[in-house]
XYZ file of C-alpha atoms in Angstrom:
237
model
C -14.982 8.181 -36.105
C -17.877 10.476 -36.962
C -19.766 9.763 -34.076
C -16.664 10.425 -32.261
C -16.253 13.944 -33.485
C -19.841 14.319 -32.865
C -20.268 13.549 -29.619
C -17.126 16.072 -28.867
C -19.012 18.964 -30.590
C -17.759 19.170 -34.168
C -19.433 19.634 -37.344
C -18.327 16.981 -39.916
C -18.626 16.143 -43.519
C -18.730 12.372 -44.442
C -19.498 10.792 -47.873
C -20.222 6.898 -48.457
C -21.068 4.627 -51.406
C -24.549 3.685 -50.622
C -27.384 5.934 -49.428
C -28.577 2.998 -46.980
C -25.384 2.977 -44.777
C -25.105 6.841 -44.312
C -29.145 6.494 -43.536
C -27.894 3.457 -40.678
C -25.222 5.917 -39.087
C -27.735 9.194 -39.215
C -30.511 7.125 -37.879
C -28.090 6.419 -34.740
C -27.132 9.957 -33.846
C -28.558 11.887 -31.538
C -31.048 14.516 -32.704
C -28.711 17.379 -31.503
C -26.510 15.651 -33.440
C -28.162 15.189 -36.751
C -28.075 18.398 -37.643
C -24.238 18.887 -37.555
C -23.760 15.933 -39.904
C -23.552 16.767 -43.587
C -23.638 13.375 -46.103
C -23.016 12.799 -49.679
C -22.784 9.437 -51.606
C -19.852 9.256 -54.337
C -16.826 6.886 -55.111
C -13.783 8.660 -53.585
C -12.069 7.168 -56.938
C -14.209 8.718 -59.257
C -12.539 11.395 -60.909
C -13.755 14.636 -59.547
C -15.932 13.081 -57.046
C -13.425 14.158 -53.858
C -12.902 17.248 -55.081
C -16.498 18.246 -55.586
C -17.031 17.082 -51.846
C -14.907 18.639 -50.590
C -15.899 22.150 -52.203
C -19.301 21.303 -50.811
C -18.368 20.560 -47.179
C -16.425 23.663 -46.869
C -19.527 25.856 -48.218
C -22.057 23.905 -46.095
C -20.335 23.818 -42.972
C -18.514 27.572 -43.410
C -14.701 26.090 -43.716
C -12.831 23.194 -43.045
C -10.739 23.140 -40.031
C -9.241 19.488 -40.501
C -9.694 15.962 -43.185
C -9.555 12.549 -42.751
C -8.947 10.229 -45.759
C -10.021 6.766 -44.475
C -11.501 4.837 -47.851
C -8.827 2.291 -48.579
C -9.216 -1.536 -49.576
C -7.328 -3.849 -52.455
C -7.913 -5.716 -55.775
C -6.585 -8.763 -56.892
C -4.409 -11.736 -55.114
C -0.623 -12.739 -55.384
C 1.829 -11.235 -58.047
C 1.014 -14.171 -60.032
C -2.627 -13.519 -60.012
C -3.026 -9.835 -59.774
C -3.435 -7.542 -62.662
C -2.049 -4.790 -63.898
C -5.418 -3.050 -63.431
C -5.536 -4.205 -59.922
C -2.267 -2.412 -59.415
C -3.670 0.424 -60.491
C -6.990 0.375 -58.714
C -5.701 -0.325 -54.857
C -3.143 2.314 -55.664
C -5.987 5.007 -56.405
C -8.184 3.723 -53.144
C -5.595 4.238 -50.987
C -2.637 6.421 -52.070
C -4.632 8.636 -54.945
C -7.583 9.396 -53.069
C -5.458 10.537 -49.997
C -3.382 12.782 -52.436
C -6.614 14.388 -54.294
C -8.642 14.518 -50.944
C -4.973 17.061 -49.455
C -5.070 18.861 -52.361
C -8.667 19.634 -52.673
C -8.401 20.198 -48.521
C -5.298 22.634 -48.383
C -6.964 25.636 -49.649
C -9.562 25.347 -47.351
C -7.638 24.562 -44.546
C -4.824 27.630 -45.589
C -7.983 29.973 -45.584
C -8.878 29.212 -41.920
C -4.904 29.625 -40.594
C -4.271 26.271 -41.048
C -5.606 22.460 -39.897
C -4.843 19.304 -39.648
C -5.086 16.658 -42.084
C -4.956 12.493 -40.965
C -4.444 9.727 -43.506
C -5.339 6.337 -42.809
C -2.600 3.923 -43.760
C -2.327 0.260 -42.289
C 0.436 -1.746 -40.133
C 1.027 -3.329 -43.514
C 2.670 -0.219 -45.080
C 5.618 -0.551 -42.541
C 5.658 -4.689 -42.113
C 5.538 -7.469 -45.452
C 2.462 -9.588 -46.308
C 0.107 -10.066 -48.392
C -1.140 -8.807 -50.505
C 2.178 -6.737 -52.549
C -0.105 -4.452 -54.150
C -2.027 -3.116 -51.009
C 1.441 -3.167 -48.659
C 2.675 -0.450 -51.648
C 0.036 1.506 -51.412
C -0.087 1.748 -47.438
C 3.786 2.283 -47.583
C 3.453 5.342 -50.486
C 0.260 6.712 -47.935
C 3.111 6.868 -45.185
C 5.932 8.628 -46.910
C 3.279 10.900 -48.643
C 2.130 12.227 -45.191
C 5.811 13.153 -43.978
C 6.363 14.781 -47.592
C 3.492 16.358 -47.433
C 3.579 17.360 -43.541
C 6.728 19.286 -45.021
C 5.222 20.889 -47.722
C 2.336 22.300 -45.849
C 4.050 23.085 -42.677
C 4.549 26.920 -43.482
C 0.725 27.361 -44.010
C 0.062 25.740 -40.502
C -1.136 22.449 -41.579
C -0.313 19.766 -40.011
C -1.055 15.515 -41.926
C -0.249 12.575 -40.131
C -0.843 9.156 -40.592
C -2.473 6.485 -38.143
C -1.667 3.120 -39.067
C -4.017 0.247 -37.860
C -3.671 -3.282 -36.920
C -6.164 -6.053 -37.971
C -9.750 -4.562 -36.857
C -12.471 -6.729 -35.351
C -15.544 -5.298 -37.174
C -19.035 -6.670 -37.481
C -18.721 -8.470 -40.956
C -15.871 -8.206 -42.049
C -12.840 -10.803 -42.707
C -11.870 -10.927 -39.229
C -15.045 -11.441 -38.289
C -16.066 -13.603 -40.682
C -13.130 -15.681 -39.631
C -14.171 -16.153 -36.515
C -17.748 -17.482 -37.209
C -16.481 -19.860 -40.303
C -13.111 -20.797 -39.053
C -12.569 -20.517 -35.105
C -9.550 -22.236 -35.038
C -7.608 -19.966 -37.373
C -8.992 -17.300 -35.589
C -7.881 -18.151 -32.346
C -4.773 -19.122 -33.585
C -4.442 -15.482 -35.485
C -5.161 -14.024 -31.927
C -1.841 -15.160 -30.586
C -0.316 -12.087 -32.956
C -1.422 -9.775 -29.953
C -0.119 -10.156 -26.772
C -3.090 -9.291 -25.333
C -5.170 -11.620 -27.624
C -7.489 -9.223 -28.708
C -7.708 -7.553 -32.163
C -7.682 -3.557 -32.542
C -11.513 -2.371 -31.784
C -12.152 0.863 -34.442
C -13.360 3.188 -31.631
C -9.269 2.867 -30.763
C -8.217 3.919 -33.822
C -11.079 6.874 -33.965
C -9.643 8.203 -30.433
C -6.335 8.440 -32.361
C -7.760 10.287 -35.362
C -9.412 12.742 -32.820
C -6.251 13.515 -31.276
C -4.431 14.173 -34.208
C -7.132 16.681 -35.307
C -7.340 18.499 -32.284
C -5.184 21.831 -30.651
C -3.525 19.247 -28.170
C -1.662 17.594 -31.450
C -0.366 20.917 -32.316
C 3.377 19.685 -32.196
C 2.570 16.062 -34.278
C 3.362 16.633 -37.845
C 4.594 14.317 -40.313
C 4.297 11.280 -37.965
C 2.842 8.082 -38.229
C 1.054 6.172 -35.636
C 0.378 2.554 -35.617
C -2.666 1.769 -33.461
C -2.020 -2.333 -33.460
C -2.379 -3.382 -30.029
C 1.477 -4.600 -30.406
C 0.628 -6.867 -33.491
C 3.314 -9.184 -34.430
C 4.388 -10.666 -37.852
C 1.978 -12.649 -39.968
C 1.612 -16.459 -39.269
C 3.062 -18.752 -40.670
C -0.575 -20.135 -42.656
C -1.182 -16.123 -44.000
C -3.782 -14.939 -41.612
């Protein structure tokens, strides 16, 4: 997604939890490009830490014109299994970080005559599985963006949600799957009629719509970007 925006001329902010991974993604811009790329490492569910970054992107890149909340993930395992803490925690990487990046956003974005705001949710806020805890907090990112899309409207700001389907990304579980387990995997493939899972550059064309002028009538929507994923199988992959 940020070499997306890149490549198409825009100035972005990103922030990460290790210095070595924002280091891999600067090290593969371009050099034109390097210099339009501000980083910053923090915990998006540290309290304060969004905030702060945000406050420093607008003064280092003179305004904010859009934001993207993509951090996201789960704790814990079945209702039987997972804690009250780990209720607590997916709900702050996904829904509470989304809320506190918007409101530390809006001012910024009000300033410049408005913007457009996209939140990351998942196909699993709209369609049961496992795990309860991180289907609740997809499903609260979804209804937060067409509250919100309300809200905001009058100041010009738009917030949408894009909601992906399982992502095929260098070592991760899908990918993982398919080196240690081939069979699942292929059998997990027959969710998409095409057989193929979601590729992230898909989901990043999405994102760049939605923050562009040629999205000016999307508000309050929510895309998925799932290939046309079906249900879960049967054995929970």
């Amino acid at each position: 997604m940020v070499r997306l925006l890149l490549s198409e001329g825009a100035c972005v902010a990103t922030c990460g939890r290790t210095a070595d991974h924002l280091d891999v993604l600067r090290d593969a811009l371009a050099p034109s490009d390097r210099h339009r790329l501000v980083t910053r490492v923090l915990d998006v569910v540290e309290a304060g830490a969004v905030e702060t970054f945000v406050a420093e992107a607008a003064e280092e890149l003179g305004g904010l014109d859009g934001a993207v909340a993509s951090a996201g993930g789960a704790r814990g395992r079945g209702l039987g299994e997972a804690t009250h803490q780990d209720w607590l925690a997916t709900w702050e990487m996904n829904a509470g970080h989304a809320a506190r990046l918007v409101g530390a956003a809006a001012p910024h974005l009000r300033a410049a005559g408005g913007g457009s705001v996209v939140v990351v949710s998942s196909i699993s806020g709209s369609r049961p599985g496992p795990q309860a805890q991180y289907g609740s907090a997809k499903a609260a990112q979804i209804h937060m963006v067409s509250s919100l899309a309300r809200e905001l409207g009058a100041d010009g700001i738009r917030v949408n949600a894009v909601s992906p389907g399982s992502m095929l990304i260098r070592g991760k579980r899908w990918d993982r799957i398919r080196e240690e387990d081939p069979a699942a995997f292929d059998r997990f493939r027959d969710e998409f009629p095409g057989r193929q899972l979601v590729e992230p550059r898909e989901v990043a064309d999405v994102i760049a719509f939605l923050l562009s002028a040629e999205s000016r009538g999307v508000t309050g929507a929510n895309i998925p970007v799932d290939r046309g994923q079906n249900a879960p199988t049967p054995d929970g992959y």
